[in-house]
Every structure is written in C-alpha cells, then in structure tokens.
PDB file of C-alpha atoms in Angstrom:
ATOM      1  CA  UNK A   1     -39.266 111.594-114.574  1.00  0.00           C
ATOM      2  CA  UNK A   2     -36.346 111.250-116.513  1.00  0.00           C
ATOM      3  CA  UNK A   3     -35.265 113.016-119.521  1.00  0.00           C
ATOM      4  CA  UNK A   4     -33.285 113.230-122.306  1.00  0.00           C
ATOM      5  CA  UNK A   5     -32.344 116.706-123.811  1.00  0.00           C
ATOM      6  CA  UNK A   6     -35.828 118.045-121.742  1.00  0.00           C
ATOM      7  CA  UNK A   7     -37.815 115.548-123.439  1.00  0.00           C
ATOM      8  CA  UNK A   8     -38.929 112.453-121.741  1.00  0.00           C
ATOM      9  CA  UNK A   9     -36.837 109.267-122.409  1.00  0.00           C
ATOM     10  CA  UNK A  10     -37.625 106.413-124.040  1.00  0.00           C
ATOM     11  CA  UNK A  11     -36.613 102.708-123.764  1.00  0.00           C
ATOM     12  CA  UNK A  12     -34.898 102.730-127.251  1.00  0.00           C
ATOM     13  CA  UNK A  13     -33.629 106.273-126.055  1.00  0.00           C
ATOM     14  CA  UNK A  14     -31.504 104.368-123.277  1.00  0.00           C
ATOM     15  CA  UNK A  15     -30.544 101.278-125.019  1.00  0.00           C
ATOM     16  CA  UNK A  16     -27.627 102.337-126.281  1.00  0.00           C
ATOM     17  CA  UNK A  17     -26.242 103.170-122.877  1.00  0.00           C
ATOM     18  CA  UNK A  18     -27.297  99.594-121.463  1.00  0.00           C
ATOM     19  CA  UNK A  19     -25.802  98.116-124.268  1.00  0.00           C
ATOM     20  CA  UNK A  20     -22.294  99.666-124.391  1.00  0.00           C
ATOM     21  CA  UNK A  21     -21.720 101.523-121.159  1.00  0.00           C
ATOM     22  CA  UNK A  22     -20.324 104.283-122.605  1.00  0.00           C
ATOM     23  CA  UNK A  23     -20.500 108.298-121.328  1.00  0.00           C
ATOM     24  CA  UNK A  24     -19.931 110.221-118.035  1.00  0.00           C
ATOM     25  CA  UNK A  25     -22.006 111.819-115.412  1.00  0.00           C
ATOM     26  CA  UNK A  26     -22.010 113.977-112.084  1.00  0.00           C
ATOM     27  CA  UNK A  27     -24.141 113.677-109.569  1.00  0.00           C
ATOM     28  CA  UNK A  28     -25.504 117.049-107.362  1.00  0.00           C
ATOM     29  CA  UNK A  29     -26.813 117.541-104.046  1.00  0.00           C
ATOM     30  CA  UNK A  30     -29.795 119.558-104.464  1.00  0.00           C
ATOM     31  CA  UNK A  31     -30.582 121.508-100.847  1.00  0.00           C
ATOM     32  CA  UNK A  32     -34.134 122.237 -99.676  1.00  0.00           C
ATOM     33  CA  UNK A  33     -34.240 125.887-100.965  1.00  0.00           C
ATOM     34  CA  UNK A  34     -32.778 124.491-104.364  1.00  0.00           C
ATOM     35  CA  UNK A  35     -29.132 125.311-104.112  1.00  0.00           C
ATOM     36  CA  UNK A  36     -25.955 123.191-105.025  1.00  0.00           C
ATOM     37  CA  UNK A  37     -22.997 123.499-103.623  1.00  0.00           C
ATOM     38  CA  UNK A  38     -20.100 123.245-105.862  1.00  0.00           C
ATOM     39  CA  UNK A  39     -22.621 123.841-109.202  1.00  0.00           C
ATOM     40  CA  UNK A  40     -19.661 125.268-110.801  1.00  0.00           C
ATOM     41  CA  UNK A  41     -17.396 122.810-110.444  1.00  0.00           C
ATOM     42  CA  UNK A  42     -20.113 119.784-111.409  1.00  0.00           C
ATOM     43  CA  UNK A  43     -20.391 122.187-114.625  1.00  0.00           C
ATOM     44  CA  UNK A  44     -16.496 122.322-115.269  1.00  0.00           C
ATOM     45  CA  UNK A  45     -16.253 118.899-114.776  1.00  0.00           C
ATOM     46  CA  UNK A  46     -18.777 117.931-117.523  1.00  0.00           C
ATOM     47  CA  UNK A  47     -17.425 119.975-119.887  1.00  0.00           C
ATOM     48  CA  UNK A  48     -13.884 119.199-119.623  1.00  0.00           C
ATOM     49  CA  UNK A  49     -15.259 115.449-119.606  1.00  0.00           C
ATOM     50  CA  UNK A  50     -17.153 115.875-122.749  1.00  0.00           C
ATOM     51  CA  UNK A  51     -13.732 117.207-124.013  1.00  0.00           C
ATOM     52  CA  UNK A  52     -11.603 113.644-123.198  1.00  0.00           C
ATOM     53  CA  UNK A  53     -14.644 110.923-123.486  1.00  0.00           C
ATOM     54  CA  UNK A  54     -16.278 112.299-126.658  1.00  0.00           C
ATOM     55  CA  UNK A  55     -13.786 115.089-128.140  1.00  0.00           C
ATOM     56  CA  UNK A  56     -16.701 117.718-128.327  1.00  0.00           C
ATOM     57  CA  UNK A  57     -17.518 121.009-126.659  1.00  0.00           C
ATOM     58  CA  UNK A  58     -20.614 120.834-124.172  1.00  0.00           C
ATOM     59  CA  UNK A  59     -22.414 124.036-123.340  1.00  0.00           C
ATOM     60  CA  UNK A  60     -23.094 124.377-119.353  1.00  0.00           C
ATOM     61  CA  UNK A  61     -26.013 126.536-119.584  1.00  0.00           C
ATOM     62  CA  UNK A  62     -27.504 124.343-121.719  1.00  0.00           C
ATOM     63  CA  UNK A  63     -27.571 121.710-119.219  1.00  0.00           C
ATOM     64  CA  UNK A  64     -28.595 123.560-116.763  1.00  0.00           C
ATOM     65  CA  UNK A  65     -31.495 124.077-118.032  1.00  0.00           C
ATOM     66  CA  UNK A  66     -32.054 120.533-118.651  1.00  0.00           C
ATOM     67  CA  UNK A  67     -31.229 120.221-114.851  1.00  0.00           C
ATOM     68  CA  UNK A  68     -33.767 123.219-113.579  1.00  0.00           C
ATOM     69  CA  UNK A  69     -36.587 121.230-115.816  1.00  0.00           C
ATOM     70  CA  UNK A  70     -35.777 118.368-114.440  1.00  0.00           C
ATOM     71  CA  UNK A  71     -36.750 119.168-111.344  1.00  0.00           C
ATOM     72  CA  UNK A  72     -39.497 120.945-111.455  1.00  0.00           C
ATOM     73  CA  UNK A  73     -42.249 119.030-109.072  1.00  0.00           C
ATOM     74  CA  UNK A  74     -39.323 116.903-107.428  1.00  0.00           C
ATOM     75  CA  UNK A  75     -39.395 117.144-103.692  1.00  0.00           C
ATOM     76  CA  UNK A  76     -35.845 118.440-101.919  1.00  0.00           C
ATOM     77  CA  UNK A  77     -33.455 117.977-100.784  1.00  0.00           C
ATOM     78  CA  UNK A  78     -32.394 114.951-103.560  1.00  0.00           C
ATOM     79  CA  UNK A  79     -29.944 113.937-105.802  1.00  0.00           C
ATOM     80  CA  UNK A  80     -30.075 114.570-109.341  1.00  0.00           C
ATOM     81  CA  UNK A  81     -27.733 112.771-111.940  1.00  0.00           C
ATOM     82  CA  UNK A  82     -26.750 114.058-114.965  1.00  0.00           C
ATOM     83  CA  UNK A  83     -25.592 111.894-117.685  1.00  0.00           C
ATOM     84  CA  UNK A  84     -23.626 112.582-121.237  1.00  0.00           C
ATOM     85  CA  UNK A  85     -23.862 109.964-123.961  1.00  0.00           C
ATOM     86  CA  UNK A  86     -24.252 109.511-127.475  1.00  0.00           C
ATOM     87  CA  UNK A  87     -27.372 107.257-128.501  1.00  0.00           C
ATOM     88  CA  UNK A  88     -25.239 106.996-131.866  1.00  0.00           C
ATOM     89  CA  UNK A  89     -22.466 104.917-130.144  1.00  0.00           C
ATOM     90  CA  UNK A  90     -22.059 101.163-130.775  1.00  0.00           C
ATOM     91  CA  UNK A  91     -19.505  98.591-129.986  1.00  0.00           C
ATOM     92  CA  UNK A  92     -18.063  98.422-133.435  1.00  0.00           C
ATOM     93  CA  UNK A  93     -17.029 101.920-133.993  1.00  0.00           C
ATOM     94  CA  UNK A  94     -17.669 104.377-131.198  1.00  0.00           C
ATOM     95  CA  UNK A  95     -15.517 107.116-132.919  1.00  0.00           C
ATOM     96  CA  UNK A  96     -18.312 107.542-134.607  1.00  0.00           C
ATOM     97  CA  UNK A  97     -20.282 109.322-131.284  1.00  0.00           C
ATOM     98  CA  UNK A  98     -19.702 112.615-131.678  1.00  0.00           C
ATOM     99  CA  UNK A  99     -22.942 114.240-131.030  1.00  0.00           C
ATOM    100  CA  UNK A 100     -23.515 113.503-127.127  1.00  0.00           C
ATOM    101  CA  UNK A 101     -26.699 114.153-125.633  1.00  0.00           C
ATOM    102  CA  UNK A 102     -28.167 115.205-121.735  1.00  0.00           C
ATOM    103  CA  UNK A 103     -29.875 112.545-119.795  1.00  0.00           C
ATOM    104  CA  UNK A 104     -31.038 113.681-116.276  1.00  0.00           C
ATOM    105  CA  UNK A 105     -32.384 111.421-113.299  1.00  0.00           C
ATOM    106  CA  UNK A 106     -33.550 112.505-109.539  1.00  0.00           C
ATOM    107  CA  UNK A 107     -33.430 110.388-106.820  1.00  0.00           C
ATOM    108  CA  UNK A 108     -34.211 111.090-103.135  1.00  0.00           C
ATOM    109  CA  UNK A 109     -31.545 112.225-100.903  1.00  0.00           C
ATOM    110  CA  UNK A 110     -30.142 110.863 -97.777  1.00  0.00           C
ATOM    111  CA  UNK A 111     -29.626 112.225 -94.253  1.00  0.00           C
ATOM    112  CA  UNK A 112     -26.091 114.399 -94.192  1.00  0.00           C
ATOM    113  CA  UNK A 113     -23.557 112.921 -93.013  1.00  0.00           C
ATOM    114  CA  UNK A 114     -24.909 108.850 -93.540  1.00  0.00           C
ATOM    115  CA  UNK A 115     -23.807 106.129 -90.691  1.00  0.00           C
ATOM    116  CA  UNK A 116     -20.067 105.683 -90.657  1.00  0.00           C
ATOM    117  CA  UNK A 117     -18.754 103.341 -92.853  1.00  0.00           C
ATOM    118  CA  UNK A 118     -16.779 100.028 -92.506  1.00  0.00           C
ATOM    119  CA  UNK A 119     -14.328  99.557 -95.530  1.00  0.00           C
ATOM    120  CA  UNK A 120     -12.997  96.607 -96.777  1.00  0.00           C
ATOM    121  CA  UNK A 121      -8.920  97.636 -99.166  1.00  0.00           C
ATOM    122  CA  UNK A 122      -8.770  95.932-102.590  1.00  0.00           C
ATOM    123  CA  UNK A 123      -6.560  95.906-105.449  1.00  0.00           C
ATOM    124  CA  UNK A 124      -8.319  97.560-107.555  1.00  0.00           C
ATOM    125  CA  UNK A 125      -7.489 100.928-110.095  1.00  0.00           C
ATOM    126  CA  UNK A 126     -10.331 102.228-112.398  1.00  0.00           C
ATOM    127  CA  UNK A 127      -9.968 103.036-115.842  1.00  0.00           C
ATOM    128  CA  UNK A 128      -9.197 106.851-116.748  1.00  0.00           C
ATOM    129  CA  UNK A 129      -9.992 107.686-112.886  1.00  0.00           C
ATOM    130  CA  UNK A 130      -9.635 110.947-113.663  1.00  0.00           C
ATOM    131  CA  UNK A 131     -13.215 110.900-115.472  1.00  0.00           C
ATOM    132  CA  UNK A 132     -16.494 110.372-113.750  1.00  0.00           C
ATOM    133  CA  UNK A 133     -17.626 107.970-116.188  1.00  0.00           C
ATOM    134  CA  UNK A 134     -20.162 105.429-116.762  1.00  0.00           C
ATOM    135  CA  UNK A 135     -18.464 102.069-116.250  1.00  0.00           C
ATOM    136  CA  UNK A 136     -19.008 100.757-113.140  1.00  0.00           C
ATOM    137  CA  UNK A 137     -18.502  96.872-113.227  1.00  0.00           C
ATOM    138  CA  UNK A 138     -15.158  96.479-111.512  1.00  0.00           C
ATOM    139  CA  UNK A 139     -15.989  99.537-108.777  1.00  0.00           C
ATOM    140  CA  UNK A 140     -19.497  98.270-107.744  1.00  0.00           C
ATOM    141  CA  UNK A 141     -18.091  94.140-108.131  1.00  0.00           C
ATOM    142  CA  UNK A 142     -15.320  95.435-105.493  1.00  0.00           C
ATOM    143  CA  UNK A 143     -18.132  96.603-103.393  1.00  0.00           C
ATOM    144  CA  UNK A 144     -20.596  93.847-103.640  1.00  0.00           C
ATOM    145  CA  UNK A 145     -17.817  91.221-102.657  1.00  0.00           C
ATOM    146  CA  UNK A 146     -16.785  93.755 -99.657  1.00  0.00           C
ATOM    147  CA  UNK A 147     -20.446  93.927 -98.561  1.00  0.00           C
ATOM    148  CA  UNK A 148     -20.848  90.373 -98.846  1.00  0.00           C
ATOM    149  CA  UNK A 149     -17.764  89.962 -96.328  1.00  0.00           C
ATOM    150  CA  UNK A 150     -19.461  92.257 -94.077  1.00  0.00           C
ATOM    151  CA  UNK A 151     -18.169  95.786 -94.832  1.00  0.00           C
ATOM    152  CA  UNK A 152     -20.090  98.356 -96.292  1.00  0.00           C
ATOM    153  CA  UNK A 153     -17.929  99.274 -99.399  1.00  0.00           C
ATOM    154  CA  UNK A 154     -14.298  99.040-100.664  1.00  0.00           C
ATOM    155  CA  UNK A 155     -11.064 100.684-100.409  1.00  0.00           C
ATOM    156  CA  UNK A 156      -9.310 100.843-103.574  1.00  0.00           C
ATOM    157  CA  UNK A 157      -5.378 100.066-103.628  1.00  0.00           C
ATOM    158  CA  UNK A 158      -3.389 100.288-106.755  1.00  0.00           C
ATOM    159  CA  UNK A 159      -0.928  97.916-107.605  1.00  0.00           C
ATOM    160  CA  UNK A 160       1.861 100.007-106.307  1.00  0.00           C
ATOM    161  CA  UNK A 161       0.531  99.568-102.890  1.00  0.00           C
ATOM    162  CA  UNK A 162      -0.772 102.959-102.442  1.00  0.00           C
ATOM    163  CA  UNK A 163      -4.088 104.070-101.330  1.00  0.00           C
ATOM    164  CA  UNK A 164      -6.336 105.823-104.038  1.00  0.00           C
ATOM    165  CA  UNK A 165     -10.065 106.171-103.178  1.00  0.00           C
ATOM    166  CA  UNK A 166     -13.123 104.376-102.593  1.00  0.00           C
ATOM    167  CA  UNK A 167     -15.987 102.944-105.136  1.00  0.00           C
ATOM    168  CA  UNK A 168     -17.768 106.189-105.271  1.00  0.00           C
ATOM    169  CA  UNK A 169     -16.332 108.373-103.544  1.00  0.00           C
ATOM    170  CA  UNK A 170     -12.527 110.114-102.376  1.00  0.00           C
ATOM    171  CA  UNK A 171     -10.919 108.952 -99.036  1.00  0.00           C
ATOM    172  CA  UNK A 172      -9.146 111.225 -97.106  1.00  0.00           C
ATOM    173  CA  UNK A 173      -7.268 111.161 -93.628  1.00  0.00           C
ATOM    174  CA  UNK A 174      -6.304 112.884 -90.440  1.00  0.00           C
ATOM    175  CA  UNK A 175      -2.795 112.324 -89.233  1.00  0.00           C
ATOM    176  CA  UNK A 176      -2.304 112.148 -85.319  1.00  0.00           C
ATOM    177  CA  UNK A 177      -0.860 116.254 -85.730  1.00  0.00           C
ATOM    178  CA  UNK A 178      -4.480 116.680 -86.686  1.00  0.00           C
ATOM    179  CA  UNK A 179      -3.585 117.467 -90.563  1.00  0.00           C
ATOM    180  CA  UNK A 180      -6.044 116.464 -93.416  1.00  0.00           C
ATOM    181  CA  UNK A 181      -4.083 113.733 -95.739  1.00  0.00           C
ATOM    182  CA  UNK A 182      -5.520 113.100 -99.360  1.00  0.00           C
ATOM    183  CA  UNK A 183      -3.512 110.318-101.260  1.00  0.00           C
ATOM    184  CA  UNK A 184      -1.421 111.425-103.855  1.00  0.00           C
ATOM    185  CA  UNK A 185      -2.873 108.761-106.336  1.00  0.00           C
ATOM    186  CA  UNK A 186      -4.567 108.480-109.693  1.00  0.00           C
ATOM    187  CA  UNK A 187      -8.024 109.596-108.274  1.00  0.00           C
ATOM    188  CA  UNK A 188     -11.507 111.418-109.508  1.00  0.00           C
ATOM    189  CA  UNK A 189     -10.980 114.974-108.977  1.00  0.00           C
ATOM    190  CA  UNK A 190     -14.080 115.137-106.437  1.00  0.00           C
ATOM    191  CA  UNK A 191     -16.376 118.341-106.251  1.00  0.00           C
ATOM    192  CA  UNK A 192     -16.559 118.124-102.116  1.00  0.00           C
ATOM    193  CA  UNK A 193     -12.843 117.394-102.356  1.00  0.00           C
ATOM    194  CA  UNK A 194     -11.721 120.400-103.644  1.00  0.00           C
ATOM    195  CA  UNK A 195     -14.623 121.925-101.668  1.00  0.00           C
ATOM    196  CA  UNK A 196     -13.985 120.748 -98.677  1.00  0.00           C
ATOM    197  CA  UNK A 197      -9.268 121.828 -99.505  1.00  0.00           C
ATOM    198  CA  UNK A 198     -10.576 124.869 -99.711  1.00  0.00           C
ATOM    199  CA  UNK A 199     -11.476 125.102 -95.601  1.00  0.00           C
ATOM    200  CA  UNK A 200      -8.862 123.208 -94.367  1.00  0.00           C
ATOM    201  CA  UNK A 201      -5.355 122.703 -93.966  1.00  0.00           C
ATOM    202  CA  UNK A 202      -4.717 119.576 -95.521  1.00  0.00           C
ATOM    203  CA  UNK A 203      -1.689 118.218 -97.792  1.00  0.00           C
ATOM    204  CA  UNK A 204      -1.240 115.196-100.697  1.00  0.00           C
ATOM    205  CA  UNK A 205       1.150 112.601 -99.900  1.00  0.00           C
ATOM    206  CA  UNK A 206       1.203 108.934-100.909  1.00  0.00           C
ATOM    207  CA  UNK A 207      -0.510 106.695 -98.592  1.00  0.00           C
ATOM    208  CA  UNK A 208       0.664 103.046 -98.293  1.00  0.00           C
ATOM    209  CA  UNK A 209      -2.453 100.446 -96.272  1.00  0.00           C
ATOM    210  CA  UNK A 210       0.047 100.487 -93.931  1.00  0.00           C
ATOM    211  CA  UNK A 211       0.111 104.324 -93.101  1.00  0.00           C
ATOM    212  CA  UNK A 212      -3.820 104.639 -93.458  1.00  0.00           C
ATOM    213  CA  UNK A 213      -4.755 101.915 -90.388  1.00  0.00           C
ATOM    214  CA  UNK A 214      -2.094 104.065 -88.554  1.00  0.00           C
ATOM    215  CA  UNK A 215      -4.024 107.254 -88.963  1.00  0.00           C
ATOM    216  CA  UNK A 216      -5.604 109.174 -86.186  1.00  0.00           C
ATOM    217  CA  UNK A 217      -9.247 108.929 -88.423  1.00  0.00           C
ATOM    218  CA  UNK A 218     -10.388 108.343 -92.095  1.00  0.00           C
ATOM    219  CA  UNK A 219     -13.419 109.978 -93.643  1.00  0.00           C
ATOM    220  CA  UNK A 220     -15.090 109.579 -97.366  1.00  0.00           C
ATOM    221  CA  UNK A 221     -16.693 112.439 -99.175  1.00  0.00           C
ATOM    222  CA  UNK A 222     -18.759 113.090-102.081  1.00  0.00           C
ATOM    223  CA  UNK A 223     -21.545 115.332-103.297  1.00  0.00           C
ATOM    224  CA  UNK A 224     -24.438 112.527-101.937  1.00  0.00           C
ATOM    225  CA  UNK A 225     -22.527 111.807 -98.499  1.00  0.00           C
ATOM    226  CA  UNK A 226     -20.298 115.016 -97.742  1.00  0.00           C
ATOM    227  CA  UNK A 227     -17.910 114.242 -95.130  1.00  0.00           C
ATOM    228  CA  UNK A 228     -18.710 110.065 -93.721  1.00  0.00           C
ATOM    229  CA  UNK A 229     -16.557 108.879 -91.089  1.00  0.00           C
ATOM    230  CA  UNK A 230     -14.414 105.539 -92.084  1.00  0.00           C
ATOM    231  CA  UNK A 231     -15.511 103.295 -88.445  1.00  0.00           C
ATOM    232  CA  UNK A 232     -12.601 100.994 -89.729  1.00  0.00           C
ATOM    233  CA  UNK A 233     -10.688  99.381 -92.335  1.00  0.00           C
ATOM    234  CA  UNK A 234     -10.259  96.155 -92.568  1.00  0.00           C
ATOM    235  CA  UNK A 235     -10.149  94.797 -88.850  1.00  0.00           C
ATOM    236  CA  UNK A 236      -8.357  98.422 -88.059  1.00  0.00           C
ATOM    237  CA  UNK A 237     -11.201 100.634 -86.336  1.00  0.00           C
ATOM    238  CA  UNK A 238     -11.369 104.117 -86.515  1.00  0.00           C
ATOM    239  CA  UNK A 239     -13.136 106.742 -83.905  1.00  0.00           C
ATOM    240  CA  UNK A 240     -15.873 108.582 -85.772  1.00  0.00           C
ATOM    241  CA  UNK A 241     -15.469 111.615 -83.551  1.00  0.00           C
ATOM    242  CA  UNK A 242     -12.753 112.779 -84.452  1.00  0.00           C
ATOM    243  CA  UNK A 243     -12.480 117.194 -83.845  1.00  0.00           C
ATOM    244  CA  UNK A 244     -11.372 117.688 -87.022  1.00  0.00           C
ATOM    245  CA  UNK A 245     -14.221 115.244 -88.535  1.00  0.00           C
ATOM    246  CA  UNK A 246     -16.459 117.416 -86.425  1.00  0.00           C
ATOM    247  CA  UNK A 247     -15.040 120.405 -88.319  1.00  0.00           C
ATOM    248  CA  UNK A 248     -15.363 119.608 -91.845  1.00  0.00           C
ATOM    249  CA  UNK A 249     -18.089 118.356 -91.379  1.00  0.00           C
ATOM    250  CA  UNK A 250     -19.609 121.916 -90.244  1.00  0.00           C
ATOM    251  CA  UNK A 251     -17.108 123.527 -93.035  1.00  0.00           C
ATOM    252  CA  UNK A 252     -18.895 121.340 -95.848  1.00  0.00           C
ATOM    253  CA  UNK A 253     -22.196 122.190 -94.278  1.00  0.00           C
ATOM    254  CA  UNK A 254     -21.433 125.919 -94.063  1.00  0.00           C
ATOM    255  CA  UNK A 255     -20.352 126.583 -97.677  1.00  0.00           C
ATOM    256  CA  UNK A 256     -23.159 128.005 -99.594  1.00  0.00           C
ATOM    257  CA  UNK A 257     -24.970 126.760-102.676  1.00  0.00           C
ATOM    258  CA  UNK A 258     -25.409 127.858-106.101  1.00  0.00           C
ATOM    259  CA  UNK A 259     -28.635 128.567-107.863  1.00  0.00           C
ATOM    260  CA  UNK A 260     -29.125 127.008-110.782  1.00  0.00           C
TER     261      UNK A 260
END
C-alpha cells in the first residue's frame, strides 16, 4: 500500500511527480520490533528540506503518523520511504507549489550489512547535494553505466578531483593509523553518517582518487545498507575485514532505535 496524506494514492495523485521530478524524501530502516534508528534525524532532515525545496514549514508528528499507518500489516524488518511533493507543481511555474503533501512507500528490507561492493569513480556532482531529493537521472545513469562495466555502483568525483560520495549512499575510509576518513566534499548529510561519527573517532579531510585507492579500507553507509565494505575501486581492491569495519559495523548495529 502506498499512501498519500493516509489516504491511498491514486494514479493522477502521482502524476505530477512522474512528470516533473520534483520533491525530497528519506528513507528508514524499520527493525523487527518496529524501531528506527536515527528517527530523529530522518525527521530533522525533512523538515529542514521542506524549508529549502518548497519554502514551507512541515510538521514531524504529522508524518509520523502517516509513517505508523503506513505500516500497519507490513512485515519487518523493511524499508519505508517517505516522500514530500506538491501535486500542484508543474514545469511552467513551480513557485507556485507551496502546499507539499506526504507520500509513503514500504519495501522489503535486505540482510545487514549487504555483499561488499565493487565501485566504479566518476565525474559526477549532484545538484543541491545537500538535499535528499527526488532527481535521480544523473546518480542512477552513473550507476547503470558502472554496473554495465562490471561494478556494482559508482563513486562520485567532483570536478576538483576530490572524492564526494556514492549514488545513494556516503563513502567513508580507514587510513592505515586505523582512523575513520569522511571527505570533506559537497555531500548528503547522511542519517548513519552522523550516526555512525558519533561512535568513532573519525575526522573530514579532502580526499583526492589518488588518496582513497591508498587507503587501508573503504566502506559505504546508509539507512538501507549500514556500514558495506568497498571490495575495490576501480581495479584497486580493498580487504573487507578490516577491525575497524568489524567495529562499526557492531557500533551501527548496537545503537538503539526510536519508536515511532
């Protein structure tokens, strides 16, 4: 079931998010017994997006109750996606969206962590990165053309030659002193990010391609993956047993959920 503001949605309900692509989202881990970690932050995060995509106020328990009635009957753990847009909004004038609504999806949920993944780098910077929004195209292009060469997703590299993060998700690495490295880049603030800083020592630095094949491991993290070994970039391979992989990995687990 998915639904829009509680209700169930229709086809002309979604057409005007086909058609122009427009709004923002977050995506939650929903445990077994219910609980999400890093609720609060998903819940910060779509109001302070409201604020820059749409220039209105968004009230979090609001959504979460949207969220709790959209999964009711849903078998756990899974993955459900909440999505702001206005059905108002057109190409010609989207100023005029001002009123945005609540769309909310479940999908299943994946083993934690997934198989190690094989990155391919690109040039590639996403528009306002700072925003979890809705427009996909270049990210999920990058990927296709990286899984096409045989890698499972891509490595994003901005034009200055620094790493930033991957399609979906924040890269991270371990130095050989065993310190956590995030690049200091034009990013998505991620939830298990700042989750996962939190229960580590880690620093920001800028991160050339160079520097991140010489690294001691690379990892990925976000709310559907938590912490995923990087088995290489590029033709540089990476071990995916890495102690301090081993330990955030138990960190991430070990941090409790919210209720909703």
């Amino acid at each position: 079931m998915v639904t829009l503001d509680g209700k169930p949605v229709s086809a002309d309900d979604l057409l005007p998010l086909a058609l122009t692509n427009t709004g923002h989202f977050t995506s939650m881990r929903v445990s077994a017994d219910g609980s999400i970690r890093g609720l609060t932050l998903h819940m910060e995060r779509l109001v302070r997006d409201c604020k820059i995509v749409w220039g209105a106020e968004l009230d979090p328990e609001r959504v979460r109750g949207y969220v709790r009635q959209g999964l009711e009957g849903q078998s756990r753990p899974c993955v459900v996606r909440v999505t702001i847009y206005d059905p108002k909004v057109g190409m010609g004038c989207p100023a005029d969206a001002d009123d945005p609504h609540v769309l909310v999806s479940v999908r299943s949920a994946g083993a934690l962590p997934p198989e190690p993944l094989r990155a391919q780098s690109v040039v590639y910077e996403r528009d306002l990165p700072e925003v979890k929004h809705v427009g996909l195209f270049g990210a999920l292009r990058a990927r296709g053309a990286a899984q096409r060469a045989g890698f499972g997703d891509a490595l994003f590299v901005g034009r200055d030659g620094f790493v930033s993060e991957g399609g979906t998700w924040n890269v991270a690495f371990i130095n050989q002193e065993g310190t956590v490295v995030w690049p200091d880049a034009p990013v998505l603030p991620g939830v298990t990010m700042a989750l996962l800083q939190q229960h580590a020592e880690h620093r920001v630095a800028t991160v050339t391609l160079e520097q991140a094949k010489g690294m001691a491991a690379a990892f990925a993290t976000n709310t559907s993956i938590g912490v995923r070994p990087l088995s290489a970039i590029d033709d540089v391979e990476f071990p995916v047993d890495h102690p301090v992989l081993r330990q955030l990995q138990e960190a991430y687990l070990s941090i409790p959920g919210e209720t909703l």
